[in-house]
Amino acid sequence: MRRGFWFVAGAGAGVYVMIRARRAAEAFTPDGVRDRLAGLQVGAHLFLDEVRTGMDERETELRERFALLERHSVLDGPLELTASTTDESPLHPYDLPGTHPGTPALEGKH
């Protein structure tokens, strides 16, 4: 009984090791590497599609929540950016009248 058990256990372990070795050897052949890379590429595309879908859903949810307009579509063409024709630099909040600390307009509001 004992010998039969160990014979079957050894034969099963041998078959298992042979199958694993054959799979490992096949994985490192050019076809096996190509198949693994193709699978990795498909997985990456699926993952990126899921991420993009989630981003779009979240953006739509946030736009509805904050009542923002739909985003600019690529099909509408590029947005026109116009530069100021004056030589003035943008105003700092302290440059507006009555907003700099120590000015009479703010002293009474503390």
mmCIF file of N, CA and C in Angstrom:
data_model
loop_
_atom_site.group_PDB
_atom_site.id
_atom_site.type_symbol
_atom_site.label_atom_id
_atom_site.label_comp_id
_atom_site.label_asym_id
_atom_site.label_seq_id
_atom_site.Cartn_x
_atom_site.Cartn_y
_atom_site.Cartn_z
ATOM 1 N N MET A 1 0.831 -1.193 0.000
ATOM 2 C CA MET A 1 0.000 0.000 0.000
ATOM 3 C C MET A 1 0.870 1.250 0.000
ATOM 4 N N ARG A 2 1.881 1.266 0.895
ATOM 5 C CA ARG A 2 2.745 2.440 0.968
ATOM 6 C C ARG A 2 3.511 2.653 -0.331
ATOM 7 N N ARG A 3 4.037 1.583 -0.865
ATOM 8 C CA ARG A 3 4.815 1.708 -2.095
ATOM 9 C C ARG A 3 3.946 2.180 -3.251
ATOM 10 N N GLY A 4 2.757 1.692 -3.328
ATOM 11 C CA GLY A 4 1.836 2.134 -4.381
ATOM 12 C C GLY A 4 1.510 3.617 -4.265
ATOM 13 N N PHE A 5 1.299 4.079 -3.035
ATOM 14 C CA PHE A 5 1.012 5.505 -2.814
ATOM 15 C C PHE A 5 2.170 6.374 -3.281
ATOM 16 N N TRP A 6 3.389 6.000 -2.892
ATOM 17 C CA TRP A 6 4.548 6.810 -3.254
ATOM 18 C C TRP A 6 4.833 6.716 -4.749
ATOM 19 N N PHE A 7 4.532 5.584 -5.371
ATOM 20 C CA PHE A 7 4.701 5.460 -6.813
ATOM 21 C C PHE A 7 3.765 6.419 -7.539
ATOM 22 N N VAL A 8 2.506 6.449 -7.149
ATOM 23 C CA VAL A 8 1.524 7.343 -7.778
ATOM 24 C C VAL A 8 1.878 8.801 -7.496
ATOM 25 N N ALA A 9 2.306 9.106 -6.273
ATOM 26 C CA ALA A 9 2.679 10.482 -5.936
ATOM 27 C C ALA A 9 3.883 10.925 -6.762
ATOM 28 N N GLY A 10 4.862 10.054 -6.930
ATOM 29 C CA GLY A 10 6.044 10.388 -7.737
ATOM 30 C C GLY A 10 5.700 10.566 -9.199
ATOM 31 N N ALA A 11 4.855 9.682 -9.722
ATOM 32 C CA ALA A 11 4.448 9.787 -11.125
ATOM 33 C C ALA A 11 3.660 11.079 -11.354
ATOM 34 N N GLY A 12 2.778 11.415 -10.430
ATOM 35 C CA GLY A 12 2.005 12.660 -10.551
ATOM 36 C C GLY A 12 2.898 13.888 -10.486
ATOM 37 N N ALA A 13 3.868 13.858 -9.573
ATOM 38 C CA ALA A 13 4.798 14.987 -9.469
ATOM 39 C C ALA A 13 5.633 15.103 -10.739
ATOM 40 N N GLY A 14 6.047 13.970 -11.302
ATOM 41 C CA GLY A 14 6.826 13.989 -12.547
ATOM 42 C C GLY A 14 6.036 14.578 -13.702
ATOM 43 N N VAL A 15 4.782 14.176 -13.833
ATOM 44 C CA VAL A 15 3.926 14.721 -14.896
ATOM 45 C C VAL A 15 3.725 16.220 -14.699
ATOM 46 N N TYR A 16 3.497 16.627 -13.474
ATOM 47 C CA TYR A 16 3.307 18.049 -13.169
ATOM 48 C C TYR A 16 4.548 18.860 -13.551
ATOM 49 N N VAL A 17 5.725 18.354 -13.174
ATOM 50 C CA VAL A 17 6.976 19.062 -13.481
ATOM 51 C C VAL A 17 7.203 19.107 -14.986
ATOM 52 N N MET A 18 6.911 18.026 -15.699
ATOM 53 C CA MET A 18 7.078 18.021 -17.156
ATOM 54 C C MET A 18 6.177 19.050 -17.823
ATOM 55 N N ILE A 19 4.933 19.114 -17.397
ATOM 56 C CA ILE A 19 3.995 20.073 -17.992
ATOM 57 C C ILE A 19 4.451 21.497 -17.714
ATOM 58 N N ARG A 20 4.855 21.776 -16.478
ATOM 59 C CA ARG A 20 5.328 23.125 -16.125
ATOM 60 C C ARG A 20 6.584 23.488 -16.912
ATOM 61 N N ALA A 21 7.502 22.526 -17.078
ATOM 62 C CA ALA A 21 8.735 22.789 -17.826
ATOM 63 C C ALA A 21 8.425 23.053 -19.295
ATOM 64 N N ARG A 22 7.504 22.305 -19.869
ATOM 65 C CA ARG A 22 7.134 22.509 -21.268
ATOM 66 C C ARG A 22 6.496 23.889 -21.453
ATOM 67 N N ARG A 23 5.632 24.291 -20.532
ATOM 68 C CA ARG A 23 5.013 25.621 -20.618
ATOM 69 C C ARG A 23 6.056 26.725 -20.480
ATOM 70 N N ALA A 24 7.001 26.540 -19.563
ATOM 71 C CA ALA A 24 8.050 27.549 -19.369
ATOM 72 C C ALA A 24 8.935 27.641 -20.607
ATOM 73 N N ALA A 25 9.280 26.491 -21.204
ATOM 74 C CA ALA A 25 10.111 26.497 -22.408
ATOM 75 C C ALA A 25 9.367 27.160 -23.564
ATOM 76 N N GLU A 26 8.079 26.904 -23.682
ATOM 77 C CA GLU A 26 7.283 27.510 -24.759
ATOM 78 C C GLU A 26 7.157 29.011 -24.563
ATOM 79 N N ALA A 27 7.140 29.448 -23.333
ATOM 80 C CA ALA A 27 6.980 30.876 -23.062
ATOM 81 C C ALA A 27 8.182 31.675 -23.536
ATOM 82 N N PHE A 28 9.354 31.048 -23.615
ATOM 83 C CA PHE A 28 10.559 31.768 -24.014
ATOM 84 C C PHE A 28 10.922 31.575 -25.478
ATOM 85 N N THR A 29 10.069 30.926 -26.249
ATOM 86 C CA THR A 29 10.285 30.851 -27.691
ATOM 87 C C THR A 29 9.810 32.161 -28.301
ATOM 88 N N PRO A 30 10.245 32.478 -29.528
ATOM 89 C CA PRO A 30 9.788 33.730 -30.157
ATOM 90 C C PRO A 30 8.261 33.839 -30.238
ATOM 91 N N ASP A 31 7.597 32.731 -30.560
ATOM 92 C CA ASP A 31 6.133 32.765 -30.624
ATOM 93 C C ASP A 31 5.520 33.002 -29.248
ATOM 94 N N GLY A 32 6.090 32.363 -28.232
ATOM 95 C CA GLY A 32 5.572 32.543 -26.873
ATOM 96 C C GLY A 32 5.753 33.965 -26.378
ATOM 97 N N VAL A 33 6.935 34.540 -26.653
ATOM 98 C CA VAL A 33 7.184 35.927 -26.242
ATOM 99 C C VAL A 33 6.240 36.862 -26.984
ATOM 100 N N ARG A 34 6.048 36.604 -28.281
ATOM 101 C CA ARG A 34 5.145 37.430 -29.084
ATOM 102 C C ARG A 34 3.716 37.353 -28.543
ATOM 103 N N ASP A 35 3.279 36.151 -28.176
ATOM 104 C CA ASP A 35 1.932 35.990 -27.614
ATOM 105 C C ASP A 35 1.788 36.732 -26.290
ATOM 106 N N ARG A 36 2.810 36.644 -25.453
ATOM 107 C CA ARG A 36 2.753 37.344 -24.159
ATOM 108 C C ARG A 36 2.730 38.859 -24.352
ATOM 109 N N LEU A 37 3.531 39.356 -25.290
ATOM 110 C CA LEU A 37 3.537 40.802 -25.545
ATOM 111 C C LEU A 37 2.206 41.263 -26.134
ATOM 112 N N ALA A 38 1.626 40.451 -27.012
ATOM 113 C CA ALA A 38 0.320 40.800 -27.575
ATOM 114 C C ALA A 38 -0.737 40.827 -26.477
ATOM 115 N N GLY A 39 -0.685 39.860 -25.581
ATOM 116 C CA GLY A 39 -1.628 39.848 -24.457
ATOM 117 C C GLY A 39 -1.444 41.045 -23.548
ATOM 118 N N LEU A 40 -0.196 41.415 -23.314
ATOM 119 C CA LEU A 40 0.093 42.588 -22.493
ATOM 120 C C LEU A 40 -0.433 43.857 -23.156
ATOM 121 N N GLN A 41 -0.265 43.952 -24.473
ATOM 122 C CA GLN A 41 -0.747 45.124 -25.208
ATOM 123 C C GLN A 41 -2.277 45.209 -25.156
ATOM 124 N N VAL A 42 -2.946 44.096 -25.346
ATOM 125 C CA VAL A 42 -4.410 44.086 -25.277
ATOM 126 C C VAL A 42 -4.872 44.474 -23.874
ATOM 127 N N GLY A 43 -4.209 43.936 -22.863
ATOM 128 C CA GLY A 43 -4.557 44.282 -21.485
ATOM 129 C C GLY A 43 -4.357 45.759 -21.200
ATOM 130 N N ALA A 44 -3.270 46.327 -21.718
ATOM 131 C CA ALA A 44 -3.008 47.757 -21.514
ATOM 132 C C ALA A 44 -4.074 48.601 -22.198
ATOM 133 N N HIS A 45 -4.477 48.213 -23.414
ATOM 134 C CA HIS A 45 -5.533 48.961 -24.115
ATOM 135 C C HIS A 45 -6.853 48.889 -23.351
ATOM 136 N N LEU A 46 -7.192 47.718 -22.848
ATOM 137 C CA LEU A 46 -8.429 47.584 -22.078
ATOM 138 C C LEU A 46 -8.376 48.429 -20.811
ATOM 139 N N PHE A 47 -7.236 48.410 -20.131
ATOM 140 C CA PHE A 47 -7.079 49.207 -18.917
ATOM 141 C C PHE A 47 -7.208 50.696 -19.227
ATOM 142 N N LEU A 48 -6.543 51.165 -20.278
ATOM 143 C CA LEU A 48 -6.616 52.586 -20.629
ATOM 144 C C LEU A 48 -8.029 52.988 -21.044
ATOM 145 N N ASP A 49 -8.731 52.107 -21.746
ATOM 146 C CA ASP A 49 -10.120 52.404 -22.109
ATOM 147 C C ASP A 49 -10.987 52.544 -20.864
ATOM 148 N N GLU A 50 -10.784 51.674 -19.892
ATOM 149 C CA GLU A 50 -11.540 51.763 -18.638
ATOM 150 C C GLU A 50 -11.218 53.057 -17.894
ATOM 151 N N VAL A 51 -9.943 53.433 -17.881
ATOM 152 C CA VAL A 51 -9.548 54.673 -17.204
ATOM 153 C C VAL A 51 -10.175 55.873 -17.897
ATOM 154 N N ARG A 52 -10.126 55.894 -19.228
ATOM 155 C CA ARG A 52 -10.727 57.010 -19.979
ATOM 156 C C ARG A 52 -12.231 57.088 -19.738
ATOM 157 N N THR A 53 -12.892 55.942 -19.733
ATOM 158 C CA THR A 53 -14.330 55.918 -19.480
ATOM 159 C C THR A 53 -14.630 56.460 -18.088
ATOM 160 N N GLY A 54 -13.860 56.032 -17.107
ATOM 161 C CA GLY A 54 -14.047 56.533 -15.745
ATOM 162 C C GLY A 54 -13.795 58.027 -15.643
ATOM 163 N N MET A 55 -12.768 58.511 -16.346
ATOM 164 C CA MET A 55 -12.475 59.946 -16.328
ATOM 165 C C MET A 55 -13.626 60.736 -16.951
ATOM 166 N N ASP A 56 -14.143 60.242 -18.081
ATOM 167 C CA ASP A 56 -15.255 60.935 -18.738
ATOM 168 C C ASP A 56 -16.499 60.946 -17.858
ATOM 169 N N GLU A 57 -16.784 59.816 -17.211
ATOM 170 C CA GLU A 57 -17.948 59.763 -16.324
ATOM 171 C C GLU A 57 -17.788 60.727 -15.156
ATOM 172 N N ARG A 58 -16.600 60.754 -14.585
ATOM 173 C CA ARG A 58 -16.357 61.648 -13.442
ATOM 174 C C ARG A 58 -16.422 63.107 -13.880
ATOM 175 N N GLU A 59 -15.882 63.409 -15.069
ATOM 176 C CA GLU A 59 -15.941 64.782 -15.559
ATOM 177 C C GLU A 59 -17.387 65.211 -15.780
ATOM 178 N N THR A 60 -18.193 64.329 -16.368
ATOM 179 C CA THR A 60 -19.602 64.638 -16.577
ATOM 180 C C THR A 60 -20.304 64.862 -15.245
ATOM 181 N N GLU A 61 -20.009 64.007 -14.277
ATOM 182 C CA GLU A 61 -20.609 64.147 -12.950
ATOM 183 C C GLU A 61 -20.229 65.483 -12.309
ATOM 184 N N LEU A 62 -18.968 65.853 -12.410
ATOM 185 C CA LEU A 62 -18.530 67.123 -11.820
ATOM 186 C C LEU A 62 -19.123 68.316 -12.554
ATOM 187 N N ARG A 63 -19.211 68.219 -13.887
ATOM 188 C CA ARG A 63 -19.802 69.327 -14.649
ATOM 189 C C ARG A 63 -21.276 69.504 -14.290
ATOM 190 N N GLU A 64 -21.989 68.403 -14.118
ATOM 191 C CA GLU A 64 -23.394 68.506 -13.713
ATOM 192 C C GLU A 64 -23.509 69.055 -12.299
ATOM 193 N N ARG A 65 -22.625 68.616 -11.439
ATOM 194 C CA ARG A 65 -22.670 69.055 -10.043
ATOM 195 C C ARG A 65 -22.400 70.549 -9.913
ATOM 196 N N PHE A 66 -21.445 71.034 -10.660
ATOM 197 C CA PHE A 66 -21.083 72.442 -10.563
ATOM 198 C C PHE A 66 -21.683 73.280 -11.685
ATOM 199 N N ALA A 67 -22.579 72.704 -12.465
ATOM 200 C CA ALA A 67 -23.309 73.386 -13.541
ATOM 201 C C ALA A 67 -22.355 74.095 -14.493
ATOM 202 N N LEU A 68 -21.358 73.379 -14.956
ATOM 203 C CA LEU A 68 -20.415 73.934 -15.917
ATOM 204 C C LEU A 68 -20.854 73.568 -17.322
ATOM 205 N N LEU A 69 -20.378 74.311 -18.275
ATOM 206 C CA LEU A 69 -20.686 74.032 -19.668
ATOM 207 C C LEU A 69 -19.911 72.806 -20.122
ATOM 208 N N GLU A 70 -20.365 72.222 -21.227
ATOM 209 C CA GLU A 70 -19.648 71.087 -21.782
ATOM 210 C C GLU A 70 -18.268 71.546 -22.222
ATOM 211 N N ARG A 71 -17.336 70.616 -22.176
ATOM 212 C CA ARG A 71 -15.964 70.972 -22.548
ATOM 213 C C ARG A 71 -15.872 71.231 -24.045
ATOM 214 N N HIS A 72 -14.837 71.940 -24.407
ATOM 215 C CA HIS A 72 -14.595 72.282 -25.800
ATOM 216 C C HIS A 72 -14.312 71.009 -26.585
ATOM 217 N N SER A 73 -14.979 70.817 -27.677
ATOM 218 C CA SER A 73 -14.789 69.627 -28.484
ATOM 219 C C SER A 73 -13.613 69.820 -29.432
ATOM 220 N N VAL A 74 -12.885 68.760 -29.687
ATOM 221 C CA VAL A 74 -11.754 68.824 -30.608
ATOM 222 C C VAL A 74 -12.258 69.122 -32.011
ATOM 223 N N LEU A 75 -13.462 68.677 -32.326
ATOM 224 C CA LEU A 75 -14.010 68.894 -33.654
ATOM 225 C C LEU A 75 -14.365 70.353 -33.907
ATOM 226 N N ASP A 76 -14.519 71.137 -32.852
ATOM 227 C CA ASP A 76 -14.847 72.547 -33.017
ATOM 228 C C ASP A 76 -13.645 73.371 -33.435
ATOM 229 N N GLY A 77 -12.468 72.808 -33.433
ATOM 230 C CA GLY A 77 -11.262 73.536 -33.798
ATOM 231 C C GLY A 77 -10.557 74.056 -32.566
ATOM 232 N N PRO A 78 -9.375 74.599 -32.780
ATOM 233 C CA PRO A 78 -8.600 75.073 -31.630
ATOM 234 C C PRO A 78 -9.203 76.335 -31.030
ATOM 235 N N LEU A 79 -8.988 76.501 -29.757
ATOM 236 C CA LEU A 79 -9.428 77.717 -29.087
ATOM 237 C C LEU A 79 -8.502 78.853 -29.472
ATOM 238 N N GLU A 80 -9.055 80.018 -29.661
ATOM 239 C CA GLU A 80 -8.253 81.187 -29.998
ATOM 240 C C GLU A 80 -7.807 81.862 -28.717
ATOM 241 N N LEU A 81 -6.524 82.030 -28.560
ATOM 242 C CA LEU A 81 -5.977 82.749 -27.429
ATOM 243 C C LEU A 81 -5.487 84.093 -27.936
ATOM 244 N N THR A 82 -5.967 85.146 -27.328
ATOM 245 C CA THR A 82 -5.547 86.473 -27.757
ATOM 246 C C THR A 82 -4.702 87.094 -26.671
ATOM 247 N N ALA A 83 -3.617 87.698 -27.091
ATOM 248 C CA ALA A 83 -2.732 88.361 -26.144
ATOM 249 C C ALA A 83 -3.141 89.818 -26.025
ATOM 250 N N SER A 84 -2.876 90.389 -24.878
ATOM 251 C CA SER A 84 -3.169 91.795 -24.656
ATOM 252 C C SER A 84 -2.236 92.631 -25.512
ATOM 253 N N THR A 85 -2.769 93.683 -26.109
ATOM 254 C CA THR A 85 -1.944 94.543 -26.953
ATOM 255 C C THR A 85 -1.288 95.653 -26.155
ATOM 256 N N THR A 86 -1.649 95.793 -24.888
ATOM 257 C CA THR A 86 -1.027 96.820 -24.064
ATOM 258 C C THR A 86 0.209 96.249 -23.401
ATOM 259 N N ASP A 87 1.071 97.126 -22.945
ATOM 260 C CA ASP A 87 2.300 96.705 -22.284
ATOM 261 C C ASP A 87 2.110 96.537 -20.790
ATOM 262 N N GLU A 88 0.886 96.649 -20.298
ATOM 263 C CA GLU A 88 0.639 96.550 -18.867
ATOM 264 C C GLU A 88 0.713 95.096 -18.413
ATOM 265 N N SER A 89 1.294 94.906 -17.263
ATOM 266 C CA SER A 89 1.316 93.565 -16.694
ATOM 267 C C SER A 89 -0.024 93.321 -16.001
ATOM 268 N N PRO A 90 -0.389 92.074 -15.780
ATOM 269 C CA PRO A 90 -1.661 91.799 -15.094
ATOM 270 C C PRO A 90 -1.673 92.427 -13.703
ATOM 271 N N LEU A 91 -2.855 92.841 -13.291
ATOM 272 C CA LEU A 91 -2.986 93.491 -11.993
ATOM 273 C C LEU A 91 -2.889 92.481 -10.864
ATOM 274 N N HIS A 92 -2.215 92.877 -9.838
ATOM 275 C CA HIS A 92 -2.176 92.111 -8.598
ATOM 276 C C HIS A 92 -3.356 92.596 -7.764
ATOM 277 N N PRO A 93 -3.975 91.751 -6.941
ATOM 278 C CA PRO A 93 -5.125 92.215 -6.151
ATOM 279 C C PRO A 93 -4.820 93.458 -5.327
ATOM 280 N N TYR A 94 -3.582 93.632 -4.884
ATOM 281 C CA TYR A 94 -3.235 94.818 -4.105
ATOM 282 C C TYR A 94 -3.136 96.068 -4.974
ATOM 283 N N ASP A 95 -3.090 95.913 -6.305
ATOM 284 C CA ASP A 95 -3.012 97.067 -7.192
ATOM 285 C C ASP A 95 -4.370 97.728 -7.397
ATOM 286 N N LEU A 96 -5.446 97.060 -7.017
ATOM 287 C CA LEU A 96 -6.773 97.646 -7.163
ATOM 288 C C LEU A 96 -6.985 98.683 -6.068
ATOM 289 N N PRO A 97 -7.720 99.742 -6.357
ATOM 290 C CA PRO A 97 -7.907 100.801 -5.360
ATOM 291 C C PRO A 97 -8.614 100.279 -4.113
ATOM 292 N N GLY A 98 -8.069 100.627 -2.963
ATOM 293 C CA GLY A 98 -8.697 100.302 -1.690
ATOM 294 C C GLY A 98 -8.528 98.873 -1.245
ATOM 295 N N THR A 99 -7.625 98.104 -1.874
ATOM 296 C CA THR A 99 -7.463 96.705 -1.481
ATOM 297 C C THR A 99 -6.136 96.422 -0.811
ATOM 298 N N HIS A 100 -5.223 97.356 -0.799
ATOM 299 C CA HIS A 100 -3.918 97.128 -0.177
ATOM 300 C C HIS A 100 -4.038 97.324 1.328
ATOM 301 N N PRO A 101 -3.461 96.424 2.116
ATOM 302 C CA PRO A 101 -3.526 96.604 3.568
ATOM 303 C C PRO A 101 -2.924 97.953 3.965
ATOM 304 N N GLY A 102 -3.592 98.616 4.837
ATOM 305 C CA GLY A 102 -3.124 99.924 5.289
ATOM 306 C C GLY A 102 -3.768 101.081 4.552
ATOM 307 N N THR A 103 -4.579 100.782 3.527
ATOM 308 C CA THR A 103 -5.261 101.868 2.828
ATOM 309 C C THR A 103 -6.496 102.254 3.627
ATOM 310 N N PRO A 104 -6.920 103.494 3.518
ATOM 311 C CA PRO A 104 -8.078 103.946 4.299
ATOM 312 C C PRO A 104 -9.345 103.142 4.028
ATOM 313 N N ALA A 105 -9.511 102.600 2.815
ATOM 314 C CA ALA A 105 -10.742 101.869 2.501
ATOM 315 C C ALA A 105 -10.847 100.582 3.315
ATOM 316 N N LEU A 106 -9.722 99.961 3.671
ATOM 317 C CA LEU A 106 -9.762 98.700 4.404
ATOM 318 C C LEU A 106 -9.617 98.867 5.910
ATOM 319 N N GLU A 107 -9.118 99.984 6.356
ATOM 320 C CA GLU A 107 -8.848 100.146 7.783
ATOM 321 C C GLU A 107 -10.112 100.070 8.627
ATOM 322 N N GLY A 108 -11.226 100.556 8.148
ATOM 323 C CA GLY A 108 -12.458 100.541 8.924
ATOM 324 C C GLY A 108 -13.186 99.211 8.862
ATOM 325 N N LYS A 109 -12.753 98.260 8.006
ATOM 326 C CA LYS A 109 -13.466 96.988 7.817
ATOM 327 C C LYS A 109 -12.962 95.881 8.723
ATOM 328 N N HIS A 110 -11.968 96.094 9.524
ATOM 329 C CA HIS A 110 -11.416 95.031 10.372
ATOM 330 C C HIS A 110 -12.310 94.727 11.497
#
